[in-house]
CSV table of C-alpha atoms in Angstrom, one decimal:
chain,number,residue,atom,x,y,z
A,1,UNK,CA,3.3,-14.7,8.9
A,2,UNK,CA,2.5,-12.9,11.4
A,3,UNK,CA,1.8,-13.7,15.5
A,4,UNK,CA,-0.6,-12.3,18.2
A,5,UNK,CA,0.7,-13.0,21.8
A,6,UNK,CA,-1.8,-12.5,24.4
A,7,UNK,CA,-0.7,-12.6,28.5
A,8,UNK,CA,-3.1,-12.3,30.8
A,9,UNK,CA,-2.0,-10.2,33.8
A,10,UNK,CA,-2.9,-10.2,37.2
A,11,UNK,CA,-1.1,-9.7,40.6
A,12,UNK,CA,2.3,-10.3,38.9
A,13,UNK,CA,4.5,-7.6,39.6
A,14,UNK,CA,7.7,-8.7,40.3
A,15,UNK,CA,7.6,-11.6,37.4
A,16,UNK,CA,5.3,-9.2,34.1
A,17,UNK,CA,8.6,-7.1,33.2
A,18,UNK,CA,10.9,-10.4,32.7
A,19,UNK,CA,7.8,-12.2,30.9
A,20,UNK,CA,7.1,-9.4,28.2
A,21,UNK,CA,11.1,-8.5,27.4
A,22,UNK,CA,11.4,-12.1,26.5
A,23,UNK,CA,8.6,-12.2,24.4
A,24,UNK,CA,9.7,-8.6,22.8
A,25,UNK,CA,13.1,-9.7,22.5
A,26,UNK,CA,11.6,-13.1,20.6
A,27,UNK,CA,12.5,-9.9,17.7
A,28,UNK,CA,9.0,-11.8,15.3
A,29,UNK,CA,8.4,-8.9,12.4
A,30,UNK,CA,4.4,-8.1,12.8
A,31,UNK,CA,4.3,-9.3,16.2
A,32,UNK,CA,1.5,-8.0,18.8
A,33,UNK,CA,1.6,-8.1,22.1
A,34,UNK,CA,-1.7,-7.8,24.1
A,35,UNK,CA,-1.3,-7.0,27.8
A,36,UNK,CA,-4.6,-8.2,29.2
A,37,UNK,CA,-4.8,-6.7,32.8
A,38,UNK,CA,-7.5,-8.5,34.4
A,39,UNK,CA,-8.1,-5.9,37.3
A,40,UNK,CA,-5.1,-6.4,39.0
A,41,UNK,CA,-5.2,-4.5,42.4
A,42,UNK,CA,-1.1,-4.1,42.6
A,43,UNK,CA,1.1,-1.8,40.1
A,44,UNK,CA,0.6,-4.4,36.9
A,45,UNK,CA,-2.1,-1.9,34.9
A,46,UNK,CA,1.0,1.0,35.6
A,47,UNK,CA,3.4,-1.2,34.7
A,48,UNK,CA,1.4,-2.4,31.3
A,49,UNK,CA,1.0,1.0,30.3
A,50,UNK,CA,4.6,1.4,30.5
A,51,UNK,CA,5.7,-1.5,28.9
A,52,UNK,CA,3.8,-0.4,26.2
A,53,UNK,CA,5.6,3.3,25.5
A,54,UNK,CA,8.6,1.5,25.7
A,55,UNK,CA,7.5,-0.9,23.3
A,56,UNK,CA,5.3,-0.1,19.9
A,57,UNK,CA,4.5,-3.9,19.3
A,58,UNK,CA,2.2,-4.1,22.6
A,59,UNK,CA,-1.0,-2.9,23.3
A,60,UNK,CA,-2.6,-2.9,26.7
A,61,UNK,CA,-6.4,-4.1,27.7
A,62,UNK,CA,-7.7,-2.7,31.1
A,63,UNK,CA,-11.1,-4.6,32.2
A,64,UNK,CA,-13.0,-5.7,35.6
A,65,UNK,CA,-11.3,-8.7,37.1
A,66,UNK,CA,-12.6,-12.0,35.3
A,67,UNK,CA,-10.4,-15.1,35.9
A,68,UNK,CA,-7.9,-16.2,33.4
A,69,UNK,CA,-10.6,-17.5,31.3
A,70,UNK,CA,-12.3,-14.2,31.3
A,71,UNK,CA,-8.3,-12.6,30.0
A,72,UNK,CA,-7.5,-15.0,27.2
A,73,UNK,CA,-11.0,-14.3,26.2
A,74,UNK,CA,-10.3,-10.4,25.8
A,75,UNK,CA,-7.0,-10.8,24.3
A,76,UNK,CA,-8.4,-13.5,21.3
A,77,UNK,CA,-11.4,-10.9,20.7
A,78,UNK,CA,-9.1,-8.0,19.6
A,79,UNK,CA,-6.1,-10.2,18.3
A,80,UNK,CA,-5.3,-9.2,14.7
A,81,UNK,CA,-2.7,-11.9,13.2
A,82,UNK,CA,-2.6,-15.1,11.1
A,83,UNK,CA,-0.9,-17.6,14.4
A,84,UNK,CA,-2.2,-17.1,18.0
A,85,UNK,CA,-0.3,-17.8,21.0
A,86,UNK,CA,0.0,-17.3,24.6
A,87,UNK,CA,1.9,-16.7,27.7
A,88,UNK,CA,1.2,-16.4,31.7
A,89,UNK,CA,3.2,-13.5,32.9
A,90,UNK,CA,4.9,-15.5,35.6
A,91,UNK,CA,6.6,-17.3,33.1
A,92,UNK,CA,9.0,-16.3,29.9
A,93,UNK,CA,10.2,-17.5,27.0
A,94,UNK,CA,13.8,-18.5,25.5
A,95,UNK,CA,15.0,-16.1,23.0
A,96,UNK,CA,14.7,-16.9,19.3
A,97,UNK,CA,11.8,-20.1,19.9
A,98,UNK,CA,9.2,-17.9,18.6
A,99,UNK,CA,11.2,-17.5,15.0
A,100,UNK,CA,12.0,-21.3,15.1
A,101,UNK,CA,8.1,-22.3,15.4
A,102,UNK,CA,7.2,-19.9,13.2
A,103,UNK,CA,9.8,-20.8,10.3
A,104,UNK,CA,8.6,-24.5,11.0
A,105,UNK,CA,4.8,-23.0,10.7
A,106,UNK,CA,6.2,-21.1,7.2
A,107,UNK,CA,7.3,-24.7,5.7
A,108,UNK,CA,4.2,-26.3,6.8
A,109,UNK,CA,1.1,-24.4,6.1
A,110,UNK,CA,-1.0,-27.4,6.9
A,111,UNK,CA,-0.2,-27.4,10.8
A,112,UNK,CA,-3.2,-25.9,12.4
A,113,UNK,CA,-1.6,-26.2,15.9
A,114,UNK,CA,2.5,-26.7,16.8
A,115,UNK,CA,3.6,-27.6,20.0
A,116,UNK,CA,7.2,-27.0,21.6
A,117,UNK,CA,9.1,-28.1,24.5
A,118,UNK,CA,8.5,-26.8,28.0
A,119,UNK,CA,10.6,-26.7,30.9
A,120,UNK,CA,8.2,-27.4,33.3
A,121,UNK,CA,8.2,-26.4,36.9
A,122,UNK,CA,11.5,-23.9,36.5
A,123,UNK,CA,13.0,-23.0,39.4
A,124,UNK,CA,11.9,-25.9,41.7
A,125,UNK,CA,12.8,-29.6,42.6
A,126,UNK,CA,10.1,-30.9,40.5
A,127,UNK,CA,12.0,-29.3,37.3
A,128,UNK,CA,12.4,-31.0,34.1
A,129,UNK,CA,12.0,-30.9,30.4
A,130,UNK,CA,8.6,-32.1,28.4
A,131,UNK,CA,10.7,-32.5,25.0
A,132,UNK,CA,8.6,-33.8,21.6
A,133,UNK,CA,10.0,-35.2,18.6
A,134,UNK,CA,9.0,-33.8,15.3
A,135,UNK,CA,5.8,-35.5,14.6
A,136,UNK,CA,2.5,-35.2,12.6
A,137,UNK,CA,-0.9,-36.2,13.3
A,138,UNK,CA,-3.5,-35.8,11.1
A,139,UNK,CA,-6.3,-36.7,13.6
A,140,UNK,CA,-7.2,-35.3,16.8
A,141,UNK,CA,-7.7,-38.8,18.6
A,142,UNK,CA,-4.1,-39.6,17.4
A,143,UNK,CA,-2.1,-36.6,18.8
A,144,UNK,CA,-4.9,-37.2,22.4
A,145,UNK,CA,-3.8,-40.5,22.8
A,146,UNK,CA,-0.8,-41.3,21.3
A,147,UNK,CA,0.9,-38.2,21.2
A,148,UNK,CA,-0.8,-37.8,25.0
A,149,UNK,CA,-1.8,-34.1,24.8
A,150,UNK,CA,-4.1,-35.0,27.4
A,151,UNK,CA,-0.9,-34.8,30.2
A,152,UNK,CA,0.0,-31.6,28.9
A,153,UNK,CA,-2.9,-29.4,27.5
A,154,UNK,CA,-1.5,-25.9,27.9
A,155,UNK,CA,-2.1,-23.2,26.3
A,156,UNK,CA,0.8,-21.1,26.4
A,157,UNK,CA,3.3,-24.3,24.6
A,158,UNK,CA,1.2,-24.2,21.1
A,159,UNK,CA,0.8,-21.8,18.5
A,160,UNK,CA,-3.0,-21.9,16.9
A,161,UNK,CA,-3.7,-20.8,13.6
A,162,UNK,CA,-6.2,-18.0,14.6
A,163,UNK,CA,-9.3,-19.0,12.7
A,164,UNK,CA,-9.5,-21.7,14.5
A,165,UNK,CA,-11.2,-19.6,18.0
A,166,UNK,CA,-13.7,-17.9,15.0
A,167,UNK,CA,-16.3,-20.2,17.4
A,168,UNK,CA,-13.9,-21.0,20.2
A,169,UNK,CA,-13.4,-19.5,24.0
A,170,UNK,CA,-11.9,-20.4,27.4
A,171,UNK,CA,-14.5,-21.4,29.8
A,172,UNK,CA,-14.9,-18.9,32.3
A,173,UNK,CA,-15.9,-19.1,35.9
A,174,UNK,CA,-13.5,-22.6,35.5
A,175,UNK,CA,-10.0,-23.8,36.1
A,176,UNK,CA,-8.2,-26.1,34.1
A,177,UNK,CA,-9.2,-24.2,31.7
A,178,UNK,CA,-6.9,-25.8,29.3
A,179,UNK,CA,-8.5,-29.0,29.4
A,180,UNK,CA,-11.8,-27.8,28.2
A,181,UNK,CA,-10.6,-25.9,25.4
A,182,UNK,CA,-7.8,-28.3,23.7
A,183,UNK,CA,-10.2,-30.7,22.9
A,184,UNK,CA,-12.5,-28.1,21.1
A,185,UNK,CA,-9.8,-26.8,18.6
A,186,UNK,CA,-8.6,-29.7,18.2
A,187,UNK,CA,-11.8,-31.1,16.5
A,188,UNK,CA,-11.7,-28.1,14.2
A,189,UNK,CA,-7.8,-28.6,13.3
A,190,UNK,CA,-7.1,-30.8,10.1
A,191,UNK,CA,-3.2,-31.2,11.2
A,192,UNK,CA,-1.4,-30.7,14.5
A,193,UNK,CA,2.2,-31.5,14.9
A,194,UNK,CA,4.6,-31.4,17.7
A,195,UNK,CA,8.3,-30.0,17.5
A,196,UNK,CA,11.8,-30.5,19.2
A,197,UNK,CA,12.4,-26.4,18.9
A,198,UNK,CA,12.3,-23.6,21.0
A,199,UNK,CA,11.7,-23.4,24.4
A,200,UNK,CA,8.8,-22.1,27.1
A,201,UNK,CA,9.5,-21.8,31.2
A,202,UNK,CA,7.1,-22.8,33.1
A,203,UNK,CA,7.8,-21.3,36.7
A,204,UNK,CA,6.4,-22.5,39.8
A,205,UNK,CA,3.8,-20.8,41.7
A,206,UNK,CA,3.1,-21.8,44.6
A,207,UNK,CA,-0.3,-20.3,44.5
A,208,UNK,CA,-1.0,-21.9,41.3
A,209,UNK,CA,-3.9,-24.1,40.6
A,210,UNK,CA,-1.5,-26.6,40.5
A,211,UNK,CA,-0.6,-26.3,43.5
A,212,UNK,CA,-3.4,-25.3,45.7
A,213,UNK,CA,-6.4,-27.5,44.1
A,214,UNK,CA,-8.9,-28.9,46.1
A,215,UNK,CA,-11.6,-31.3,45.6
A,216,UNK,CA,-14.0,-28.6,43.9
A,217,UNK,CA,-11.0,-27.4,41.2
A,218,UNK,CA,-10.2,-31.4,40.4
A,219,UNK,CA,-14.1,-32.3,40.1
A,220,UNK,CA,-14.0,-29.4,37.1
A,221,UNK,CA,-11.0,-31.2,35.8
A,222,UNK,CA,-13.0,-34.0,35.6
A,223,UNK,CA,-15.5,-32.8,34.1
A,224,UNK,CA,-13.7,-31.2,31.5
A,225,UNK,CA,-11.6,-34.8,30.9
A,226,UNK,CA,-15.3,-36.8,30.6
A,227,UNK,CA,-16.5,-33.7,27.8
A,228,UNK,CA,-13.4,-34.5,26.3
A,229,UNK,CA,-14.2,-38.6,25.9
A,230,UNK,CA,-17.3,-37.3,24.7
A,231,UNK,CA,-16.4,-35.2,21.7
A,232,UNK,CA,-13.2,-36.8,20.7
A,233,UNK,CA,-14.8,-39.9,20.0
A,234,UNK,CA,-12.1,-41.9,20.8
A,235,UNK,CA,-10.8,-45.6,19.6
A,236,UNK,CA,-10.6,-48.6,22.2
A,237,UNK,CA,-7.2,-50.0,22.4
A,238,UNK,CA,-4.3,-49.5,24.9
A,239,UNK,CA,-3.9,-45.5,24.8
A,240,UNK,CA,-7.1,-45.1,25.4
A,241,UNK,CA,-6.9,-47.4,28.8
A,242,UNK,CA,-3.9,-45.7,29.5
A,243,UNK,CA,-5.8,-42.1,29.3
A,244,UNK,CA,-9.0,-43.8,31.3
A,245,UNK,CA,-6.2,-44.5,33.8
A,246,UNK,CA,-5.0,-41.2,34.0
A,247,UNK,CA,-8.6,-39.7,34.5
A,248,UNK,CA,-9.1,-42.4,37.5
A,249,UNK,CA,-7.1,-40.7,39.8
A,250,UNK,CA,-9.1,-37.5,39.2
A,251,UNK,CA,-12.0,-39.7,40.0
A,252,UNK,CA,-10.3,-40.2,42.9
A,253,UNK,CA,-9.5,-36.9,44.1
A,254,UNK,CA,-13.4,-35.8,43.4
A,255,UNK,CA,-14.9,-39.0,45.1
A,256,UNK,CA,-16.0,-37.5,48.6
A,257,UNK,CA,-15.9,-34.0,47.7
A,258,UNK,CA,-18.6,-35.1,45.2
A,259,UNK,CA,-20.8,-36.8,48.0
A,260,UNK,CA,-19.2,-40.1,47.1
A,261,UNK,CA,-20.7,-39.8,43.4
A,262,UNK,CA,-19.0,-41.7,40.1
A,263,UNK,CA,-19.2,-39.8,37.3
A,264,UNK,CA,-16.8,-40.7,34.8
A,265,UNK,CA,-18.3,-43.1,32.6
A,266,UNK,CA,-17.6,-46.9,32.1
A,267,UNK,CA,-15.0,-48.1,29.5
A,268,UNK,CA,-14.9,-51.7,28.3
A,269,UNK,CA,-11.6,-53.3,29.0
A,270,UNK,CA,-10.5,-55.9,27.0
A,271,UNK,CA,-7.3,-57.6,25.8
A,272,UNK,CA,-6.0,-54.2,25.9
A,273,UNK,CA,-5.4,-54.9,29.6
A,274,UNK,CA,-2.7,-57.4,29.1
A,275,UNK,CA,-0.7,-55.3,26.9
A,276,UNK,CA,-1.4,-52.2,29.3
A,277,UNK,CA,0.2,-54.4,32.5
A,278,UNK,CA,3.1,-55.1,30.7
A,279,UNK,CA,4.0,-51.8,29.7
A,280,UNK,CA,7.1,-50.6,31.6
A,281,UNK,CA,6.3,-46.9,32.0
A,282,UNK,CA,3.2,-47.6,33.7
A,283,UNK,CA,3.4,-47.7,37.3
A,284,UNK,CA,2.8,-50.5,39.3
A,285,UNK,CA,0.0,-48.9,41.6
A,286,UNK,CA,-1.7,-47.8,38.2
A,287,UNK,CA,-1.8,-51.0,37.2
A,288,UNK,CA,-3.0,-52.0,40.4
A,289,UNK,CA,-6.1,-49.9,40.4
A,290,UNK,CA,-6.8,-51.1,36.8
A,291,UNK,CA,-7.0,-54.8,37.8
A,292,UNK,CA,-9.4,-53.6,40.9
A,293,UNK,CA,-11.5,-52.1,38.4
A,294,UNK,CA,-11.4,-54.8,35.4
A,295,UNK,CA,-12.1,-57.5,38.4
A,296,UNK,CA,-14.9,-55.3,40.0
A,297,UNK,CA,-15.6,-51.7,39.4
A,298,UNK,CA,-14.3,-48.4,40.1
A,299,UNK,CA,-16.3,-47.5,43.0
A,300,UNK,CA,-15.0,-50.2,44.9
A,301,UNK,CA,-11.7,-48.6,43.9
A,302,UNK,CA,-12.2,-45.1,45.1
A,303,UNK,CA,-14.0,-46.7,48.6
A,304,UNK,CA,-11.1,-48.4,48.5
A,305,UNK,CA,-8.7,-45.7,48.8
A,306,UNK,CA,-10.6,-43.6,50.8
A,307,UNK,CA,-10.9,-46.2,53.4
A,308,UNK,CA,-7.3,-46.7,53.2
A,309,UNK,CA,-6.6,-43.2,53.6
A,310,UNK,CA,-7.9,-42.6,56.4
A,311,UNK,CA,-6.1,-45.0,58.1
Protein backbone atom coordinates (compact mmCIF):
# COMPACT_ATOMS: atom_id res chain seq x y z
CA UNK A 1 0.00 0.00 0.00
CA UNK A 2 1.52 2.70 -0.87
CA UNK A 3 0.29 6.72 -1.32
CA UNK A 4 1.31 9.60 -3.67
CA UNK A 5 0.49 13.11 -2.17
CA UNK A 6 0.54 15.82 -4.56
CA UNK A 7 0.25 19.82 -3.29
CA UNK A 8 0.17 22.29 -5.60
CA UNK A 9 2.13 25.34 -4.53
CA UNK A 10 1.82 28.77 -5.23
CA UNK A 11 2.21 32.12 -3.29
CA UNK A 12 1.95 30.29 0.06
CA UNK A 13 4.83 31.07 2.01
CA UNK A 14 3.85 31.61 5.33
CA UNK A 15 1.19 28.48 5.35
CA UNK A 16 3.65 25.41 2.73
CA UNK A 17 6.06 24.56 5.83
CA UNK A 18 3.02 23.75 8.27
CA UNK A 19 1.11 21.92 5.26
CA UNK A 20 4.04 19.46 4.22
CA UNK A 21 5.39 18.63 8.14
CA UNK A 22 1.87 17.40 8.64
CA UNK A 23 1.72 15.47 5.77
CA UNK A 24 5.46 14.07 6.58
CA UNK A 25 4.71 13.51 9.98
CA UNK A 26 1.33 11.40 8.71
CA UNK A 27 4.75 8.80 9.20
CA UNK A 28 2.78 6.35 5.74
CA UNK A 29 5.84 3.78 4.82
CA UNK A 30 6.31 4.38 0.78
CA UNK A 31 4.86 7.66 0.91
CA UNK A 32 5.76 10.46 -1.92
CA UNK A 33 5.40 13.76 -1.63
CA UNK A 34 5.24 15.91 -4.86
CA UNK A 35 5.80 19.62 -4.32
CA UNK A 36 4.30 21.03 -7.48
CA UNK A 37 5.44 24.80 -7.63
CA UNK A 38 3.36 26.28 -10.05
CA UNK A 39 5.69 29.42 -10.76
CA UNK A 40 5.31 31.00 -7.61
CA UNK A 41 6.89 34.55 -7.68
CA UNK A 42 7.63 34.55 -3.63
CA UNK A 43 10.23 32.15 -1.76
CA UNK A 44 7.87 28.84 -2.16
CA UNK A 45 10.30 27.10 -5.18
CA UNK A 46 13.37 27.94 -2.27
CA UNK A 47 11.47 26.77 0.25
CA UNK A 48 10.34 23.38 -1.81
CA UNK A 49 13.81 22.67 -2.52
CA UNK A 50 14.43 22.78 1.06
CA UNK A 51 11.72 20.82 2.31
CA UNK A 52 12.95 18.32 0.20
CA UNK A 53 16.75 17.85 1.71
CA UNK A 54 15.25 17.81 4.81
CA UNK A 55 12.87 15.31 3.76
CA UNK A 56 13.81 11.99 1.38
CA UNK A 57 10.05 11.18 0.82
CA UNK A 58 9.42 14.53 -1.28
CA UNK A 59 10.25 15.41 -4.50
CA UNK A 60 9.92 18.89 -5.94
CA UNK A 61 8.32 19.92 -9.59
CA UNK A 62 9.30 23.52 -10.88
CA UNK A 63 7.10 24.64 -14.07
CA UNK A 64 5.56 27.96 -15.74
CA UNK A 65 2.61 29.14 -13.67
CA UNK A 66 -0.63 27.19 -14.80
CA UNK A 67 -3.53 27.41 -12.40
CA UNK A 68 -4.26 24.78 -9.90
CA UNK A 69 -5.65 22.66 -12.58
CA UNK A 70 -2.45 22.94 -14.58
CA UNK A 71 -0.43 21.65 -10.80
CA UNK A 72 -2.53 18.68 -9.94
CA UNK A 73 -2.11 17.80 -13.49
CA UNK A 74 1.84 17.72 -13.10
CA UNK A 75 1.83 16.07 -9.84
CA UNK A 76 -0.69 12.97 -11.17
CA UNK A 77 1.72 12.64 -14.42
CA UNK A 78 4.86 11.70 -12.40
CA UNK A 79 3.00 10.08 -9.30
CA UNK A 80 4.29 6.56 -8.71
CA UNK A 81 1.96 4.79 -6.06
CA UNK A 82 -1.09 2.35 -5.73
CA UNK A 83 -3.67 5.45 -3.77
CA UNK A 84 -3.52 9.07 -4.89
CA UNK A 85 -4.30 11.99 -2.81
CA UNK A 86 -4.07 15.59 -2.36
CA UNK A 87 -3.58 18.62 -0.38
CA UNK A 88 -3.58 22.66 -0.92
CA UNK A 89 -0.62 24.01 0.94
CA UNK A 90 -2.68 26.51 2.86
CA UNK A 91 -4.18 23.78 4.61
CA UNK A 92 -2.79 20.61 6.71
CA UNK A 93 -3.61 17.49 7.85
CA UNK A 94 -4.21 15.81 11.47
CA UNK A 95 -1.54 13.46 12.36
CA UNK A 96 -2.08 9.70 11.94
CA UNK A 97 -5.60 10.22 9.35
CA UNK A 98 -3.51 9.16 6.51
CA UNK A 99 -2.63 5.57 8.34
CA UNK A 100 -6.34 5.27 9.46
CA UNK A 101 -7.67 5.66 5.66
CA UNK A 102 -5.23 3.73 4.49
CA UNK A 103 -5.71 0.70 6.95
CA UNK A 104 -9.52 1.09 6.10
CA UNK A 105 -8.32 1.03 2.16
CA UNK A 106 -6.08 -2.34 3.26
CA UNK A 107 -9.41 -4.11 4.57
CA UNK A 108 -11.38 -3.06 1.68
CA UNK A 109 -9.66 -3.50 -1.61
CA UNK A 110 -12.85 -2.84 -3.48
CA UNK A 111 -13.05 1.01 -2.48
CA UNK A 112 -11.96 2.88 -5.46
CA UNK A 113 -12.38 6.32 -3.72
CA UNK A 114 -12.64 6.95 0.41
CA UNK A 115 -13.71 10.06 1.74
CA UNK A 116 -12.94 11.48 5.34
CA UNK A 117 -14.07 14.21 7.50
CA UNK A 118 -13.12 17.92 6.92
CA UNK A 119 -13.05 20.65 9.20
CA UNK A 120 -14.11 23.09 6.94
CA UNK A 121 -13.36 26.78 7.03
CA UNK A 122 -10.61 26.45 10.07
CA UNK A 123 -9.83 29.35 11.71
CA UNK A 124 -12.93 31.45 10.87
CA UNK A 125 -16.63 31.99 12.12
CA UNK A 126 -17.96 29.95 9.46
CA UNK A 127 -16.03 26.82 11.06
CA UNK A 128 -17.40 23.44 11.42
CA UNK A 129 -17.09 19.82 10.89
CA UNK A 130 -18.39 17.84 7.47
CA UNK A 131 -18.37 14.34 9.46
CA UNK A 132 -19.54 10.89 7.30
CA UNK A 133 -20.64 7.77 8.69
CA UNK A 134 -19.09 4.60 7.35
CA UNK A 135 -20.97 3.90 4.28
CA UNK A 136 -20.72 2.14 0.92
CA UNK A 137 -22.12 2.91 -2.40
CA UNK A 138 -21.72 0.79 -5.13
CA UNK A 139 -23.07 3.35 -7.69
CA UNK A 140 -22.00 6.72 -8.59
CA UNK A 141 -25.55 8.24 -8.70
CA UNK A 142 -25.99 6.80 -5.09
CA UNK A 143 -23.02 8.31 -3.33
CA UNK A 144 -24.05 12.00 -5.83
CA UNK A 145 -27.30 12.06 -4.52
CA UNK A 146 -27.74 10.45 -1.50
CA UNK A 147 -24.50 10.46 -0.08
CA UNK A 148 -24.51 14.41 -1.60
CA UNK A 149 -20.97 14.52 -2.94
CA UNK A 150 -22.20 17.08 -4.99
CA UNK A 151 -21.95 19.77 -1.68
CA UNK A 152 -18.60 18.70 -1.09
CA UNK A 153 -16.55 17.59 -4.25
CA UNK A 154 -12.96 18.29 -3.09
CA UNK A 155 -10.20 16.89 -3.93
CA UNK A 156 -7.96 17.04 -1.20
CA UNK A 157 -10.75 14.88 1.44
CA UNK A 158 -10.59 11.47 -0.80
CA UNK A 159 -7.98 9.06 -1.51
CA UNK A 160 -8.31 7.62 -5.40
CA UNK A 161 -7.06 4.50 -6.35
CA UNK A 162 -4.50 5.83 -8.99
CA UNK A 163 -5.62 3.99 -12.03
CA UNK A 164 -8.45 5.57 -11.98
CA UNK A 165 -6.78 9.23 -13.63
CA UNK A 166 -4.99 6.51 -16.40
CA UNK A 167 -7.72 8.86 -18.74
CA UNK A 168 -8.53 11.47 -16.18
CA UNK A 169 -7.23 15.30 -15.56
CA UNK A 170 -8.27 18.61 -13.90
CA UNK A 171 -9.67 21.01 -16.24
CA UNK A 172 -7.43 23.67 -16.77
CA UNK A 173 -7.97 27.30 -17.59
CA UNK A 174 -11.26 26.52 -14.88
CA UNK A 175 -12.20 26.92 -11.33
CA UNK A 176 -14.13 24.67 -9.47
CA UNK A 177 -12.22 22.44 -10.72
CA UNK A 178 -13.40 19.83 -8.40
CA UNK A 179 -16.77 19.78 -9.72
CA UNK A 180 -15.75 18.81 -13.14
CA UNK A 181 -13.55 16.12 -12.29
CA UNK A 182 -15.56 14.12 -9.37
CA UNK A 183 -18.11 13.20 -11.61
CA UNK A 184 -15.58 11.77 -14.16
CA UNK A 185 -13.79 9.19 -11.67
CA UNK A 186 -16.63 8.52 -10.35
CA UNK A 187 -18.07 6.93 -13.50
CA UNK A 188 -14.95 4.86 -13.69
CA UNK A 189 -15.09 3.71 -9.84
CA UNK A 190 -16.92 0.37 -9.07
CA UNK A 191 -17.13 1.23 -5.14
CA UNK A 192 -16.79 4.49 -3.27
CA UNK A 193 -17.30 4.70 0.42
CA UNK A 194 -17.18 7.39 2.99
CA UNK A 195 -15.47 7.15 6.49
CA UNK A 196 -15.83 8.69 10.11
CA UNK A 197 -11.74 8.68 10.40
CA UNK A 198 -9.14 11.03 10.13
CA UNK A 199 -9.17 14.47 9.75
CA UNK A 200 -8.31 17.31 6.90
CA UNK A 201 -8.31 21.37 7.72
CA UNK A 202 -9.65 23.35 5.48
CA UNK A 203 -8.36 27.00 6.26
CA UNK A 204 -9.88 30.05 5.13
CA UNK A 205 -8.52 32.16 2.43
CA UNK A 206 -9.83 34.99 2.00
CA UNK A 207 -8.60 35.21 -1.48
CA UNK A 208 -9.98 31.87 -2.21
CA UNK A 209 -12.39 31.16 -4.97
CA UNK A 210 -14.60 30.74 -2.40
CA UNK A 211 -14.49 33.71 -1.43
CA UNK A 212 -13.87 36.07 -4.23
CA UNK A 213 -16.17 34.42 -7.06
CA UNK A 214 -17.91 36.42 -9.36
CA UNK A 215 -20.47 35.86 -11.88
CA UNK A 216 -17.82 34.52 -14.55
CA UNK A 217 -16.19 31.76 -11.85
CA UNK A 218 -20.04 30.62 -10.71
CA UNK A 219 -21.22 30.43 -14.62
CA UNK A 220 -18.13 27.61 -14.82
CA UNK A 221 -19.57 26.12 -11.82
CA UNK A 222 -22.54 25.73 -13.53
CA UNK A 223 -21.38 24.47 -16.25
CA UNK A 224 -19.50 21.89 -14.68
CA UNK A 225 -22.86 20.95 -12.36
CA UNK A 226 -25.16 20.66 -15.88
CA UNK A 227 -21.92 18.14 -17.39
CA UNK A 228 -22.33 16.40 -14.33
CA UNK A 229 -26.47 15.81 -14.87
CA UNK A 230 -25.32 14.80 -18.09
CA UNK A 231 -22.90 11.98 -17.51
CA UNK A 232 -24.18 10.72 -14.24
CA UNK A 233 -27.32 9.79 -15.68
CA UNK A 234 -29.18 10.35 -12.80
CA UNK A 235 -32.66 8.81 -11.20
CA UNK A 236 -35.81 11.17 -10.71
CA UNK A 237 -36.97 11.15 -7.23
CA UNK A 238 -36.49 13.52 -4.24
CA UNK A 239 -32.42 13.70 -4.16
CA UNK A 240 -32.33 14.44 -7.33
CA UNK A 241 -34.87 17.66 -6.75
CA UNK A 242 -32.94 18.33 -3.92
CA UNK A 243 -29.57 18.54 -6.11
CA UNK A 244 -31.58 20.52 -9.06
CA UNK A 245 -32.27 22.80 -6.04
CA UNK A 246 -28.91 23.30 -5.17
CA UNK A 247 -27.78 23.99 -8.77
CA UNK A 248 -30.68 26.81 -8.96
CA UNK A 249 -29.00 29.17 -7.03
CA UNK A 250 -26.01 28.91 -9.22
CA UNK A 251 -28.40 29.66 -11.97
CA UNK A 252 -29.05 32.45 -10.08
CA UNK A 253 -25.77 33.81 -9.42
CA UNK A 254 -24.91 33.43 -13.46
CA UNK A 255 -28.41 34.91 -14.66
CA UNK A 256 -27.20 38.54 -15.73
CA UNK A 257 -23.66 37.91 -15.90
CA UNK A 258 -24.78 35.39 -18.62
CA UNK A 259 -26.82 38.18 -20.59
CA UNK A 260 -29.96 36.92 -18.73
CA UNK A 261 -29.54 33.39 -20.42
CA UNK A 262 -31.00 29.86 -18.77
CA UNK A 263 -28.86 27.22 -19.26
CA UNK A 264 -29.44 24.55 -16.90
CA UNK A 265 -31.79 22.23 -18.31
CA UNK A 266 -35.44 21.43 -17.34
CA UNK A 267 -36.25 18.62 -14.78
CA UNK A 268 -39.76 17.12 -14.41
CA UNK A 269 -41.06 17.60 -11.04
CA UNK A 270 -43.48 15.35 -9.78
CA UNK A 271 -44.82 13.84 -6.57
CA UNK A 272 -41.30 14.23 -5.46
CA UNK A 273 -42.24 17.82 -4.65
CA UNK A 274 -44.51 16.97 -1.82
CA UNK A 275 -42.08 14.87 -0.07
CA UNK A 276 -39.23 17.57 -0.95
CA UNK A 277 -41.50 20.56 0.97
CA UNK A 278 -41.83 18.59 3.89
CA UNK A 279 -38.42 17.81 4.47
CA UNK A 280 -37.13 19.62 7.54
CA UNK A 281 -33.57 20.40 6.52
CA UNK A 282 -34.66 22.13 3.54
CA UNK A 283 -34.93 25.73 3.90
CA UNK A 284 -37.91 27.50 3.56
CA UNK A 285 -36.71 30.02 0.79
CA UNK A 286 -35.58 26.74 -1.16
CA UNK A 287 -38.65 25.54 -1.03
CA UNK A 288 -39.95 28.68 -2.03
CA UNK A 289 -38.14 29.01 -5.26
CA UNK A 290 -39.17 25.29 -6.05
CA UNK A 291 -42.93 26.07 -5.93
CA UNK A 292 -42.16 29.34 -8.22
CA UNK A 293 -40.57 27.00 -10.59
CA UNK A 294 -43.05 23.84 -10.37
CA UNK A 295 -46.00 26.61 -10.72
CA UNK A 296 -44.18 28.50 -13.68
CA UNK A 297 -40.61 28.20 -14.65
CA UNK A 298 -37.31 29.18 -13.59
CA UNK A 299 -36.73 32.21 -15.50
CA UNK A 300 -39.49 33.81 -13.89
CA UNK A 301 -37.53 32.76 -10.78
CA UNK A 302 -34.19 34.27 -11.46
CA UNK A 303 -36.16 37.76 -12.97
CA UNK A 304 -37.69 37.40 -9.98
CA UNK A 305 -34.85 37.79 -7.76
CA UNK A 306 -33.04 39.99 -9.78
CA UNK A 307 -35.83 42.46 -9.70
CA UNK A 308 -36.04 42.04 -6.15
CA UNK A 309 -32.57 42.70 -5.67
CA UNK A 310 -32.25 45.61 -6.90
CA UNK A 311 -34.64 47.01 -4.84
Amino acid sequence: MKLSVVIPVYKVENSLVRCVESIVRQDVPGMEIILVDDGSPDRCPEICEDLAKKYECIRVIHKENGGLSSARNAGIAVAECDYITFADSDDYVEKGSYNEILGILEKHKEYDILEYPVMEFYGSSKQHLLSFNDTEYNSAQNYWLNGRAYAHTYAWNKFYRMSLFDDVRYPEGKVFEDAWTLPLLLKKAKCTATCSKGLYYYCMNDCGITNTAGGRQFKMLLDAHIEALRILDLPQGVELLRYYMHIVNTQIQTYEYDGCRITLPKIKIGSEIIQYLRAADVPKVSKIKCLIIKISNLNILCRLINSLKRK
